[in-house]
């Protein structure tokens, strides 16, 4: 069964150690989830949602987006371990 948007949001909040009852950033976090899905599907040139690694990568990408938000933050590339997973899923 596919994860709902709420399931992914709750898992992302858990990854970020944000209490589930705190909803201040829910809209932002949901946007990061959608952006992560779009990035991964575009990187792979197809819908990867059936791959077992998909949810993990989406959560990790969204976590990275959230942790590196703001104008003073510059990220040159994804962490090596995340880049390896994305490269594997592209094959």
CSV table of C-alpha atoms in Angstrom, one decimal:
chain,number,residue,atom,x,y,z
A,1,UNK,CA,0.0,0.0,0.0
A,2,UNK,CA,1.3,3.4,-1.0
A,3,UNK,CA,2.1,5.9,1.8
A,4,UNK,CA,-0.2,8.8,2.0
A,5,UNK,CA,1.0,12.4,2.1
A,6,UNK,CA,0.2,12.4,5.8
A,7,UNK,CA,2.3,9.3,6.4
A,8,UNK,CA,5.3,10.9,4.6
A,9,UNK,CA,4.8,14.1,6.5
A,10,UNK,CA,4.8,12.3,9.8
A,11,UNK,CA,7.9,10.3,8.9
A,12,UNK,CA,9.7,13.4,7.8
A,13,UNK,CA,8.8,15.1,11.1
A,14,UNK,CA,10.0,12.1,13.0
A,15,UNK,CA,13.3,12.3,11.0
A,16,UNK,CA,13.6,15.9,12.0
A,17,UNK,CA,12.6,15.3,15.6
A,18,UNK,CA,9.7,17.6,15.2
A,19,UNK,CA,6.7,16.6,17.4
A,20,UNK,CA,3.7,15.5,15.4
A,21,UNK,CA,1.4,17.9,17.1
A,22,UNK,CA,3.5,20.9,16.1
A,23,UNK,CA,2.1,22.0,12.7
A,24,UNK,CA,3.9,25.4,12.1
A,25,UNK,CA,6.0,24.1,9.3
A,26,UNK,CA,3.7,21.4,7.8
A,27,UNK,CA,3.1,23.3,4.6
A,28,UNK,CA,6.8,23.9,4.1
A,29,UNK,CA,7.6,20.2,4.9
A,30,UNK,CA,4.9,19.0,2.5
A,31,UNK,CA,6.4,21.2,-0.2
A,32,UNK,CA,9.9,19.7,0.5
A,33,UNK,CA,8.4,16.2,0.1
A,34,UNK,CA,6.8,17.1,-3.3
A,35,UNK,CA,10.1,18.7,-4.4
A,36,UNK,CA,12.0,15.6,-3.4
A,37,UNK,CA,9.6,13.4,-5.3
A,38,UNK,CA,9.9,15.5,-8.3
A,39,UNK,CA,13.7,15.7,-8.2
A,40,UNK,CA,14.0,11.9,-7.8
A,41,UNK,CA,11.5,11.1,-10.6
A,42,UNK,CA,13.2,13.7,-12.9
A,43,UNK,CA,16.6,12.3,-12.1
A,44,UNK,CA,15.5,8.8,-13.0
A,45,UNK,CA,13.3,9.9,-16.0
A,46,UNK,CA,10.4,7.8,-14.6
A,47,UNK,CA,8.1,7.3,-11.7
A,48,UNK,CA,10.2,5.5,-9.1
A,49,UNK,CA,7.6,5.3,-6.4
A,50,UNK,CA,7.4,1.5,-6.6
A,51,UNK,CA,11.1,1.1,-5.7
A,52,UNK,CA,11.8,0.0,-2.1
A,53,UNK,CA,14.3,2.8,-1.7
A,54,UNK,CA,12.1,5.6,-2.9
A,55,UNK,CA,10.5,6.6,0.4
A,56,UNK,CA,13.8,6.6,2.2
A,57,UNK,CA,15.4,8.8,-0.5
A,58,UNK,CA,12.4,11.2,-0.5
A,59,UNK,CA,12.5,11.6,3.3
A,60,UNK,CA,16.3,12.1,3.2
A,61,UNK,CA,16.1,14.7,0.4
A,62,UNK,CA,13.3,16.6,2.2
A,63,UNK,CA,15.3,16.5,5.5
A,64,UNK,CA,18.3,17.9,3.7
A,65,UNK,CA,16.1,20.7,2.1
A,66,UNK,CA,14.7,21.6,5.5
A,67,UNK,CA,18.0,21.5,7.3
A,68,UNK,CA,19.6,23.7,4.7
A,69,UNK,CA,16.8,26.3,4.2
A,70,UNK,CA,17.6,30.0,4.4
A,71,UNK,CA,19.5,32.5,2.5
A,72,UNK,CA,22.8,32.1,4.4
A,73,UNK,CA,23.1,28.4,3.7
A,74,UNK,CA,25.0,27.0,0.7
A,75,UNK,CA,25.0,23.3,-0.2
A,76,UNK,CA,27.1,22.3,-3.1
A,77,UNK,CA,25.9,18.7,-3.4
A,78,UNK,CA,24.1,16.0,-1.6
A,79,UNK,CA,25.9,13.8,0.9
A,80,UNK,CA,27.9,11.0,-0.7
A,81,UNK,CA,25.6,8.2,0.8
A,82,UNK,CA,22.5,9.9,-0.6
A,83,UNK,CA,24.1,10.5,-4.0
A,84,UNK,CA,25.1,6.8,-4.2
A,85,UNK,CA,21.5,5.7,-3.5
A,86,UNK,CA,20.1,8.1,-6.1
A,87,UNK,CA,22.7,6.8,-8.6
A,88,UNK,CA,21.7,3.2,-7.8
A,89,UNK,CA,18.0,3.9,-8.3
A,90,UNK,CA,18.6,5.5,-11.6
A,91,UNK,CA,20.0,2.3,-13.1
